Short mmCIF file of C-alpha atoms and ligand atoms in Angstrom, two decimals:
data_model
loop_
_atom_site.label_atom_id
_atom_site.label_comp_id
_atom_site.label_asym_id
_atom_site.label_seq_id
_atom_site.Cartn_x
_atom_site.Cartn_y
_atom_site.Cartn_z
CA MET A 41 11.68 -18.46 -2.94
CA LYS A 42 8.36 -16.95 -5.06
CA HIS A 43 7.47 -19.13 -7.96
CA ARG A 44 6.61 -18.40 -11.52
CA ILE A 45 3.71 -20.72 -11.85
CA LEU A 46 1.63 -22.39 -14.98
CA ILE A 47 -1.70 -23.75 -14.56
CA LEU A 48 -3.25 -26.24 -17.40
CA GLY A 49 -6.75 -25.96 -17.97
CA SER A 50 -9.68 -23.84 -18.79
CA GLY A 51 -12.36 -24.42 -16.28
CA GLY A 52 -13.90 -23.46 -13.12
CA ARG A 53 -11.61 -25.32 -10.99
CA GLU A 54 -8.58 -23.76 -13.16
CA HIS A 55 -9.87 -20.54 -12.17
CA ALA A 56 -10.67 -21.39 -8.62
CA ILE A 57 -6.31 -22.66 -8.39
CA ALA A 58 -5.41 -19.66 -10.38
CA HIS A 59 -7.83 -17.32 -7.74
CA SER A 60 -6.13 -18.79 -4.40
CA LEU A 61 -2.78 -18.56 -5.70
CA SER A 62 -2.77 -15.36 -7.46
CA LYS A 63 -3.41 -13.78 -3.71
CA SER A 64 -0.17 -15.52 -2.34
CA PRO A 65 3.01 -13.36 -1.76
CA ARG A 66 4.76 -16.19 -3.11
CA CYS A 67 3.27 -15.93 -6.28
CA GLU A 68 5.41 -14.36 -8.96
CA ALA A 69 3.62 -14.80 -11.76
CA LEU A 70 0.82 -16.55 -13.04
CA PHE A 71 -0.10 -17.99 -16.47
CA VAL A 72 -3.15 -20.13 -17.36
CA ALA A 73 -3.56 -22.16 -20.62
CA PRO A 74 -5.46 -22.19 -22.21
CA GLY A 75 -7.77 -20.14 -19.37
CA ASN A 76 -10.92 -18.17 -20.22
CA ALA A 77 -11.77 -15.03 -19.37
CA GLY A 78 -12.05 -15.37 -15.45
CA THR A 79 -8.65 -16.71 -15.90
CA ALA A 80 -7.45 -13.72 -17.50
CA GLU A 81 -8.36 -11.10 -14.70
CA VAL A 82 -6.62 -12.97 -12.39
CA ALA A 83 -3.36 -14.30 -14.49
CA GLN A 84 -2.03 -14.41 -18.06
CA ASN A 85 -3.84 -16.67 -20.33
CA ILE A 86 -1.06 -18.59 -22.43
CA GLU A 87 -2.73 -20.54 -26.33
CA LEU A 88 -2.55 -23.79 -26.41
CA SER A 89 -3.97 -26.89 -26.36
CA VAL A 90 -2.92 -28.88 -22.56
CA SER A 91 -2.06 -32.24 -24.71
CA ASP A 92 0.46 -30.34 -26.86
CA PHE A 93 3.41 -30.97 -25.11
CA SER A 94 6.25 -29.31 -26.65
CA ALA A 95 4.10 -26.18 -26.49
CA VAL A 96 3.25 -26.42 -22.70
CA GLU A 97 7.65 -27.21 -22.73
CA ASP A 98 7.95 -23.91 -25.00
CA ALA A 99 5.79 -21.83 -22.57
CA CYS A 100 7.62 -22.76 -20.09
CA VAL A 101 10.83 -22.01 -20.88
CA GLN A 102 9.64 -18.47 -22.40
CA GLN A 103 8.00 -17.82 -19.28
CA ASN A 104 10.62 -18.66 -16.99
CA ILE A 105 8.21 -21.13 -15.00
CA SER A 106 8.93 -22.82 -11.33
CA LEU A 107 5.90 -24.53 -11.35
CA VAL A 108 3.11 -26.00 -13.08
CA VAL A 109 -0.48 -27.44 -11.59
CA VAL A 110 -1.78 -29.89 -14.31
CA GLY A 111 -5.51 -29.03 -13.81
CA PRO A 112 -7.73 -32.00 -15.64
CA GLU A 113 -6.75 -35.80 -16.52
CA VAL A 114 -6.43 -36.03 -19.96
CA PRO A 115 -2.84 -34.66 -20.06
CA LEU A 116 -1.64 -36.49 -16.57
CA VAL A 117 -3.19 -39.81 -18.78
CA GLN A 118 -0.82 -38.87 -21.29
CA GLY A 119 2.31 -38.61 -19.66
CA ILE A 120 2.83 -35.46 -18.84
CA VAL A 121 4.93 -35.39 -16.14
CA ASP A 122 6.98 -38.19 -17.81
CA TYR A 123 7.24 -35.80 -20.52
CA PHE A 124 8.49 -33.23 -18.03
CA LYS A 125 10.98 -35.59 -15.89
CA LYS A 126 12.36 -36.69 -19.42
CA THR A 127 13.14 -33.17 -21.32
CA PRO A 128 16.52 -31.60 -20.28
CA THR A 129 15.05 -27.77 -20.17
CA LEU A 130 11.91 -29.51 -18.07
CA SER A 131 13.78 -31.28 -15.38
CA GLU A 132 14.04 -28.95 -13.06
CA VAL A 133 10.33 -27.29 -13.14
CA LEU A 134 8.19 -28.82 -10.35
CA ILE A 135 4.73 -30.00 -11.26
CA VAL A 136 1.59 -30.69 -9.52
CA GLY A 137 -0.03 -34.42 -11.13
CA PRO A 138 1.45 -38.47 -10.91
CA ASP A 139 3.43 -39.73 -13.73
CA GLN A 140 1.57 -41.97 -16.79
CA LEU A 141 1.64 -45.26 -14.83
CA ALA A 142 -0.18 -43.81 -11.81
CA ALA A 143 -2.85 -41.73 -13.72
CA GLN A 144 -4.04 -45.03 -14.60
CA LEU A 145 -6.09 -45.05 -11.51
CA GLU A 146 -8.57 -42.68 -12.91
CA GLY A 147 -7.45 -43.91 -16.54
CA SER A 148 -8.61 -47.58 -16.57
CA LYS A 149 -11.46 -48.62 -14.28
CA ASP A 150 -9.59 -52.28 -14.83
CA PHE A 151 -6.45 -51.28 -13.34
CA ALA A 152 -7.78 -49.09 -10.70
CA LYS A 153 -10.02 -52.42 -9.44
CA ALA A 154 -7.42 -54.22 -9.34
CA PHE A 155 -5.73 -51.50 -7.41
CA MET A 156 -8.60 -51.41 -4.41
CA SER A 157 -8.43 -55.73 -4.42
CA LYS A 158 -4.76 -55.69 -4.13
CA TYR A 159 -4.93 -52.62 -1.71
CA GLY A 160 -7.49 -53.86 0.74
CA VAL A 161 -9.45 -50.38 -0.19
CA ARG A 162 -13.28 -51.42 0.05
CA THR A 163 -15.04 -51.26 -3.59
CA ALA A 164 -18.28 -52.96 -5.09
CA ALA A 165 -17.59 -56.42 -6.10
CA TYR A 166 -16.92 -56.28 -9.95
CA ALA A 167 -15.24 -58.77 -12.69
CA THR A 168 -13.58 -56.65 -16.04
CA PHE A 169 -14.63 -58.04 -19.75
CA THR A 170 -12.87 -57.47 -23.48
CA ARG A 171 -14.28 -58.74 -26.57
CA GLU A 172 -13.10 -62.60 -26.12
CA THR A 173 -14.81 -62.52 -23.32
CA LEU A 174 -18.63 -61.13 -24.19
CA SER A 175 -20.29 -64.56 -23.67
CA GLU A 176 -19.02 -64.71 -20.42
CA GLY A 177 -19.77 -61.10 -19.90
CA MET A 178 -23.38 -61.88 -20.72
CA ARG A 179 -23.64 -65.21 -18.06
CA PHE A 180 -22.44 -62.90 -15.11
CA LEU A 181 -24.93 -60.48 -15.99
CA GLU A 182 -27.42 -63.18 -15.47
CA GLY A 183 -25.78 -63.89 -11.97
CA LEU A 184 -26.26 -60.68 -10.71
CA THR A 185 -29.54 -58.56 -9.75
CA PRO A 186 -30.30 -55.18 -11.08
CA PRO A 187 -30.31 -52.61 -10.89
CA TYR A 188 -26.51 -53.48 -13.43
CA VAL A 189 -23.50 -51.21 -13.42
CA LEU A 190 -21.58 -51.42 -16.66
CA LYS A 191 -18.29 -48.53 -16.87
CA ALA A 192 -16.28 -48.35 -19.84
CA ASP A 193 -12.39 -48.94 -19.32
CA GLY A 194 -11.15 -46.33 -20.64
CA LEU A 195 -11.49 -42.30 -19.91
CA ALA A 196 -15.22 -41.23 -21.54
CA ALA A 197 -15.32 -37.77 -20.37
CA GLY A 198 -17.98 -38.95 -17.77
CA LYS A 199 -20.07 -40.52 -20.12
CA GLY A 200 -19.19 -44.17 -19.75
CA VAL A 201 -21.14 -45.04 -16.73
CA LEU A 202 -24.35 -47.08 -17.69
CA ILE A 203 -26.90 -47.67 -14.49
CA LEU A 204 -29.77 -50.23 -16.29
CA ASP A 205 -32.36 -51.89 -14.23
CA ASP A 206 -33.56 -54.21 -17.33
CA LEU A 207 -30.96 -57.01 -17.31
CA ASP A 208 -31.64 -56.98 -22.01
CA GLN A 209 -30.65 -53.87 -22.27
CA ALA A 210 -27.77 -54.50 -19.76
CA LYS A 211 -26.71 -57.66 -22.46
CA THR A 212 -27.42 -54.56 -25.53
CA LYS A 213 -25.09 -52.36 -24.45
CA LEU A 214 -22.46 -54.84 -23.05
CA ASN A 215 -22.51 -55.65 -27.10
CA ALA A 216 -22.68 -52.60 -27.61
CA PHE A 217 -19.21 -51.43 -25.65
CA LEU A 218 -17.28 -54.82 -26.84
CA SER A 219 -18.59 -55.30 -30.22
CA GLU A 220 -19.82 -51.75 -31.98
CA ASP A 221 -17.20 -49.56 -30.01
CA LEU A 222 -19.99 -47.90 -28.05
CA PHE A 223 -17.14 -45.34 -26.55
CA GLY A 224 -14.09 -46.70 -28.67
CA GLU A 225 -10.52 -48.35 -27.03
CA ALA A 226 -12.36 -46.49 -23.92
CA GLY A 227 -15.04 -49.07 -24.07
CA SER A 228 -12.44 -52.06 -25.47
CA LYS A 229 -12.90 -53.36 -21.90
CA VAL A 230 -16.04 -53.13 -19.62
CA VAL A 231 -15.99 -53.30 -15.78
CA ILE A 232 -19.13 -54.71 -13.87
CA GLU A 233 -20.15 -54.19 -11.11
CA GLU A 234 -22.41 -54.69 -8.11
CA PHE A 235 -24.59 -51.33 -7.80
CA LEU A 236 -24.05 -49.38 -4.22
CA ASP A 237 -27.04 -47.95 -2.95
CA GLY A 238 -25.60 -44.45 -0.85
CA ILE A 239 -24.76 -41.35 -1.16
CA GLU A 240 -21.55 -40.02 -2.55
CA CYS A 241 -19.11 -37.13 -1.81
CA SER A 242 -15.82 -36.70 -2.80
CA CYS A 243 -12.53 -36.60 -1.00
CA PHE A 244 -9.38 -34.75 -1.71
CA VAL A 245 -6.24 -36.32 -0.99
CA ALA A 246 -2.64 -34.30 -1.07
CA VAL A 247 0.32 -36.17 -1.95
CA ASP A 248 3.89 -35.34 -1.74
CA ALA A 249 7.17 -36.96 -3.27
CA ASN A 250 7.87 -38.54 -0.19
CA HIS A 251 4.04 -40.23 -0.06
CA HIS A 252 3.34 -38.02 3.00
CA TYR A 253 -0.36 -37.13 2.74
CA GLN A 254 -2.62 -34.39 3.89
CA ILE A 255 -6.97 -35.06 3.63
CA LEU A 256 -8.14 -31.31 1.82
CA PRO A 257 -11.74 -30.43 3.14
CA MET A 258 -14.49 -33.14 1.81
CA ALA A 259 -17.18 -31.88 -0.72
CA LYS A 260 -20.26 -33.32 -2.19
CA ASP A 261 -21.28 -32.64 -6.43
CA TYR A 262 -24.35 -32.73 -7.65
CA LYS A 263 -24.21 -34.45 -10.74
CA ARG A 264 -27.12 -34.83 -12.62
CA ILE A 265 -28.53 -31.99 -14.79
CA GLY A 266 -32.32 -32.13 -13.22
CA GLU A 267 -33.24 -31.28 -9.70
CA GLN A 268 -33.99 -34.23 -7.31
CA ASP A 269 -31.04 -35.88 -9.11
CA THR A 270 -32.64 -36.70 -12.10
CA GLY A 271 -32.15 -36.73 -16.06
CA PRO A 272 -28.30 -37.04 -17.58
CA ASN A 273 -25.06 -36.99 -15.79
CA THR A 274 -23.13 -33.79 -16.31
CA GLY A 275 -20.05 -32.44 -15.34
CA GLY A 276 -21.66 -31.37 -12.15
CA MET A 277 -23.89 -28.96 -11.39
CA GLY A 278 -22.59 -27.52 -7.79
CA ALA A 279 -20.94 -28.56 -4.96
CA VAL A 280 -20.84 -27.92 -1.26
CA SER A 281 -17.93 -28.14 1.57
CA PRO A 282 -17.93 -29.43 4.24
CA VAL A 283 -20.70 -32.30 3.86
CA SER A 284 -22.76 -32.09 7.31
CA PHE A 285 -23.39 -35.92 7.44
CA ILE A 286 -19.35 -36.77 7.16
CA ASP A 287 -19.22 -36.03 11.14
CA GLU A 288 -16.14 -36.94 13.03
CA GLU A 289 -16.57 -41.04 13.29
CA VAL A 290 -17.90 -40.87 9.61
CA TYR A 291 -14.19 -39.35 8.55
CA ALA A 292 -12.15 -41.50 10.89
CA ARG A 293 -13.49 -44.14 8.85
CA ILE A 294 -12.85 -42.86 5.41
CA GLU A 295 -9.03 -42.16 6.91
CA ASP A 296 -8.66 -45.23 8.19
CA GLU A 297 -10.13 -47.67 6.25
CA ILE A 298 -9.99 -46.07 2.29
CA VAL A 299 -7.36 -43.43 2.51
CA VAL A 300 -4.45 -45.04 4.60
CA PRO A 301 -4.55 -48.59 2.48
CA THR A 302 -5.03 -45.69 -1.03
CA ILE A 303 -1.74 -44.38 -0.13
CA LYS A 304 0.10 -47.47 1.24
CA GLY A 305 -0.56 -49.09 -2.15
CA ILE A 306 0.63 -45.97 -3.80
CA GLN A 307 3.90 -46.14 -1.56
CA ALA A 308 3.73 -49.90 -2.43
CA GLU A 309 3.43 -49.34 -5.78
CA ASN A 310 6.23 -47.17 -5.70
CA TYR A 311 4.36 -44.62 -7.94
CA SER A 312 5.60 -40.93 -8.64
CA TYR A 313 2.42 -39.73 -7.27
CA VAL A 314 2.52 -35.92 -6.55
CA GLY A 315 -0.64 -34.41 -6.59
CA PHE A 316 -3.97 -35.11 -5.64
CA VAL A 317 -6.25 -37.83 -5.28
CA PHE A 318 -10.08 -37.68 -5.80
CA ILE A 319 -11.88 -40.53 -4.45
CA GLY A 320 -15.11 -40.50 -5.20
CA LEU A 321 -16.99 -42.81 -2.31
CA MET A 322 -20.26 -44.17 -1.83
CA MET A 323 -21.36 -44.35 1.93
CA VAL A 324 -23.48 -46.76 2.29
CA GLN A 325 -25.17 -47.07 5.92
CA GLY A 326 -22.18 -45.11 7.29
CA VAL A 327 -19.66 -47.13 5.40
CA PRO A 328 -17.64 -45.62 2.65
CA TYR A 329 -17.35 -47.70 -0.43
CA VAL A 330 -14.71 -46.37 -3.14
CA ILE A 331 -16.60 -45.75 -6.93
CA GLU A 332 -13.76 -44.17 -8.20
CA TYR A 333 -10.25 -42.67 -8.41
CA ASN A 334 -9.17 -39.73 -9.98
CA VAL A 335 -5.99 -38.22 -10.47
CA ARG A 336 -6.56 -34.40 -10.19
CA MET A 337 -9.07 -31.96 -7.84
CA GLY A 338 -13.13 -32.09 -9.24
CA ASP A 339 -14.73 -29.57 -10.96
CA PRO A 340 -16.87 -28.06 -9.55
CA GLU A 341 -16.25 -29.70 -6.11
CA THR A 342 -12.24 -27.04 -6.24
CA GLU A 343 -14.63 -24.15 -6.80
CA VAL A 344 -15.90 -24.68 -2.98
CA VAL A 345 -12.05 -26.73 -1.72
CA PHE A 346 -10.07 -23.91 -2.42
CA PRO A 347 -12.00 -20.92 -1.38
CA ARG A 348 -11.88 -22.85 2.38
CA ILE A 349 -8.43 -23.20 1.90
CA GLN A 350 -7.02 -20.71 3.84
CA SER A 351 -3.16 -21.13 4.61
CA ASP A 352 -0.95 -20.39 1.72
CA THR A 353 -2.14 -22.59 -1.83
CA VAL A 354 1.66 -21.96 -3.19
CA ASP A 355 3.27 -23.32 0.05
CA LEU A 356 0.87 -26.30 -0.19
CA LEU A 357 2.00 -27.34 -3.46
CA GLU A 358 5.53 -26.48 -2.92
CA ALA A 359 5.11 -28.47 -0.01
CA MET A 360 3.97 -31.57 -2.18
CA CYS A 361 6.79 -31.17 -4.85
CA LEU A 362 9.51 -31.17 -2.59
CA GLY A 363 8.02 -34.34 0.19
CA THR A 364 7.89 -32.04 3.01
CA LEU A 365 3.74 -32.01 3.60
CA GLU A 366 4.30 -33.44 6.85
CA ARG A 367 5.39 -30.13 7.69
CA HIS A 368 2.71 -27.87 6.07
CA THR A 369 -0.03 -26.78 8.06
CA LEU A 370 -3.75 -26.73 6.39
CA LEU A 371 -5.59 -23.88 7.65
CA VAL A 372 -9.55 -24.38 6.60
CA ARG A 373 -11.78 -21.88 7.19
CA ASN A 374 -15.17 -23.01 8.48
CA GLU A 375 -17.84 -21.39 7.04
CA VAL A 376 -19.52 -23.14 4.37
CA ALA A 377 -18.93 -23.04 0.80
CA THR A 378 -21.53 -23.50 -1.75
CA THR A 379 -21.47 -23.14 -5.56
CA VAL A 380 -24.37 -23.26 -8.21
CA ILE A 381 -22.71 -23.99 -11.79
CA ALA A 382 -24.92 -22.30 -14.75
CA VAL A 383 -24.94 -23.98 -18.04
CA SER A 384 -26.07 -23.23 -21.67
CA ALA A 385 -29.57 -23.85 -22.50
CA GLY A 386 -29.69 -27.91 -23.71
CA TYR A 387 -26.11 -28.93 -22.28
CA PRO A 388 -24.97 -31.83 -21.37
CA ASP A 389 -26.53 -32.20 -24.97
CA ALA A 390 -26.15 -29.54 -27.83
CA TYR A 391 -26.07 -25.64 -26.88
CA GLU A 392 -25.32 -22.83 -28.22
CA LYS A 393 -22.09 -20.69 -27.52
CA GLY A 394 -21.06 -16.67 -27.52
CA LYS A 395 -23.70 -15.15 -26.09
CA VAL A 396 -22.82 -12.21 -23.94
CA ILE A 397 -22.69 -12.70 -20.11
CA HIS A 398 -23.94 -9.64 -17.91
CA GLY A 399 -24.08 -7.95 -14.35
CA LEU A 400 -20.18 -9.88 -14.03
CA THR A 401 -19.05 -6.55 -12.04
CA ARG A 402 -22.37 -6.49 -10.00
CA ALA A 403 -21.80 -10.05 -8.00
CA HIS A 404 -20.13 -8.77 -4.92
CA GLN A 405 -21.43 -11.42 -2.20
CA SER A 406 -20.20 -14.08 -4.17
CA GLN A 407 -16.97 -15.30 -6.02
CA VAL A 408 -18.49 -15.68 -9.44
CA TYR A 409 -15.48 -18.64 -11.14
CA HIS A 410 -15.69 -18.69 -14.62
CA ALA A 411 -15.99 -21.63 -16.83
CA GLY A 412 -16.84 -22.30 -20.61
CA THR A 413 -15.92 -18.39 -20.51
CA ALA A 414 -14.20 -16.05 -23.42
CA LEU A 415 -13.67 -12.10 -24.57
CA LYS A 416 -15.18 -11.53 -27.72
CA ALA A 417 -15.23 -7.51 -28.60
CA GLY A 418 -14.49 -6.98 -25.01
CA SER A 419 -17.08 -8.71 -23.56
CA VAL A 420 -17.57 -12.05 -21.71
CA VAL A 421 -19.43 -14.62 -23.54
CA THR A 422 -20.30 -18.31 -23.02
CA ASN A 423 -18.08 -20.31 -24.58
CA GLY A 424 -18.77 -23.20 -23.28
CA GLY A 425 -21.75 -26.03 -21.20
CA ARG A 426 -20.62 -25.21 -17.84
CA VAL A 427 -20.21 -21.74 -18.01
CA LEU A 428 -19.73 -19.89 -14.04
CA ALA A 429 -19.29 -21.42 -10.82
CA ILE A 430 -20.86 -19.00 -8.13
CA THR A 431 -19.92 -19.85 -4.81
CA SER A 432 -20.48 -18.31 -1.67
CA PHE A 433 -19.54 -18.60 2.03
CA GLY A 434 -22.06 -18.97 5.08
CA GLU A 435 -22.23 -19.71 8.79
CA ARG A 436 -24.60 -22.55 7.74
CA ILE A 437 -25.06 -23.97 3.83
CA GLU A 438 -28.53 -21.55 3.90
CA GLN A 439 -26.79 -18.78 4.15
CA ALA A 440 -24.34 -19.53 1.51
CA LEU A 441 -26.85 -20.80 -0.73
CA ASP A 442 -29.10 -17.83 -0.67
CA LYS A 443 -25.93 -15.43 -1.74
CA SER A 444 -25.00 -17.68 -4.74
CA TYR A 445 -28.81 -17.42 -5.97
CA ALA A 446 -29.00 -13.73 -5.18
CA THR A 447 -26.58 -13.13 -7.71
CA LEU A 448 -27.74 -16.08 -9.97
CA GLU A 449 -30.58 -12.69 -10.26
CA GLN A 450 -27.95 -10.37 -11.20
CA VAL A 451 -25.40 -12.02 -13.69
CA GLY A 452 -26.91 -14.11 -16.42
CA PHE A 453 -26.93 -15.04 -19.78
CA GLU A 454 -29.77 -15.69 -22.33
CA GLN A 455 -31.13 -19.39 -21.70
CA MET A 456 -29.01 -20.02 -18.70
CA TYR A 457 -30.23 -22.62 -16.83
CA PHE A 458 -29.03 -23.79 -12.66
CA ARG A 459 -30.87 -26.01 -10.36
CA ARG A 460 -32.28 -24.68 -7.50
CA ASP A 461 -31.92 -27.34 -5.24
CA ILE A 462 -28.31 -27.75 -4.65
CA GLY A 463 -27.30 -28.88 -1.14
CA LYS A 464 -31.01 -29.09 -0.21
CA ASP A 465 -30.53 -32.36 0.78
CA LEU A 466 -27.89 -31.69 3.51
CA MET A 467 -29.89 -29.00 5.29
P1 LIG B 565 -17.62 -42.96 -12.50
O1 LIG B 565 -17.69 -42.02 -13.71
O2 LIG B 565 -17.49 -43.68 -11.79
O3 LIG B 565 -17.77 -41.57 -11.43
O4 LIG B 565 -19.66 -43.11 -12.35
C1 LIG B 565 -19.98 -41.63 -12.55
C2 LIG B 565 -21.75 -42.01 -11.38
O5 LIG B 565 -22.10 -43.15 -11.85
C3 LIG B 565 -21.13 -42.27 -10.16
O6 LIG B 565 -21.27 -40.53 -9.79
C4 LIG B 565 -22.40 -42.58 -9.63
O7 LIG B 565 -23.84 -41.64 -9.50
C5 LIG B 565 -22.48 -43.88 -10.23
N1 LIG B 565 -22.30 -44.94 -9.79
C6 LIG B 565 -21.05 -45.56 -10.45
N2 LIG B 565 -20.34 -46.58 -10.07
C7 LIG B 565 -21.60 -47.33 -8.88
C8 LIG B 565 -22.17 -48.27 -8.80
N3 LIG B 565 -21.30 -49.14 -8.34
N4 LIG B 565 -23.12 -48.21 -7.64
C9 LIG B 565 -23.97 -47.35 -7.90
N5 LIG B 565 -23.82 -46.34 -8.83
C10 LIG B 565 -22.29 -46.10 -9.24
N1 LIG B 566 -17.06 -33.59 -10.06
C1 LIG B 566 -16.22 -34.91 -10.79
C2 LIG B 566 -15.25 -34.63 -11.52
O1 LIG B 566 -14.28 -33.81 -11.94
O2 LIG B 566 -14.66 -35.61 -11.95
#
């Protein structure tokens, strides 16, 4: 059977997923909502807000959609999967994403930490505080050694984690979280945890309706705005897959000590979890610790993970929904994929939009995924902080990067910025 597919979201991740699905002979029609100028090239965009479930329902009914992929976390945490299950017109539609309860693995840091403790998944030691227990939180901080890691419990668009060297500063911020509502509702609970000193990587696990799993290619992303990992955190400035420091032995440890207990926990809690578990790992001298769970694919990691998947991705998503992942064969391209993100000047703070992007038709050695782009009067213009993800392949990481950077000589917009050191630490 062929599918009529709807992808929800508008970033580079959604363009990369759309690009991959569009190549499948099993894709009859493809829609992205709301999408961007790039998704419009491989799919039909539908203008709607991903949090407006009745608009999503209308789109599914009108376009006779049979398969939905939820890109970002917000609609998952808001319960879009539950909405599909309880709405008669949608109950037959296959949907890739966990339900609202399981999405708490990303929606609440405290929930996720309690899950890890219960199922023996290695993570930083922690304690959770609320406004009522603020003074205990202060005493807890006094007993720790710096740096101090403070995390808003709820979704904070990647801005809810503070790492502070100074005790007084940490106390001031804890107070700001809990008494001054620095992050609103998301910060009404704060997780304080042990600082882990190591190197990060991202592990993606596809989970099916019967709780079978398959590990997708690993990736590493580059979160800080500045070279050598300096400056504020961003959504991600680049990514590489595979990750050279994950050899067979480390991979086996990640699977046995992190992935298996996570899946067992999902099973034991009987979560309705069809979708991707994105495990943010910190490798501390070769020992994997979980920093966080996300309940979706990562961005920009998807822009290197999906293009490496050679087997049919409609088959993969369908197998997840039908609970037949055990019988699905995942084929992965051996070459290295790199992506370099081009951002608007000023990002992650304020930036301008509407700059014309030139050279897009000249990029032949890379796949240019669009993130914050829009079509305006026949031109592709910038429409967000992260604008383009320039993905290339190579036998070795150097060759892939050379292509991504060569493409950035040809494609661009006024005051474009990108990091020139993506993947350098892995060479
Ligand atoms: P998160 O939003 O949980 O991914 O955290 C954002 C970033 O903060 C992570 O990517 C890490 O770089 C850093 N981080 C979070 N928790 C810790 C920790 N316990 N120790 C060291 N760094 C951390
Ligand atoms: N690349 C990190 C994220 O998607 O959250």
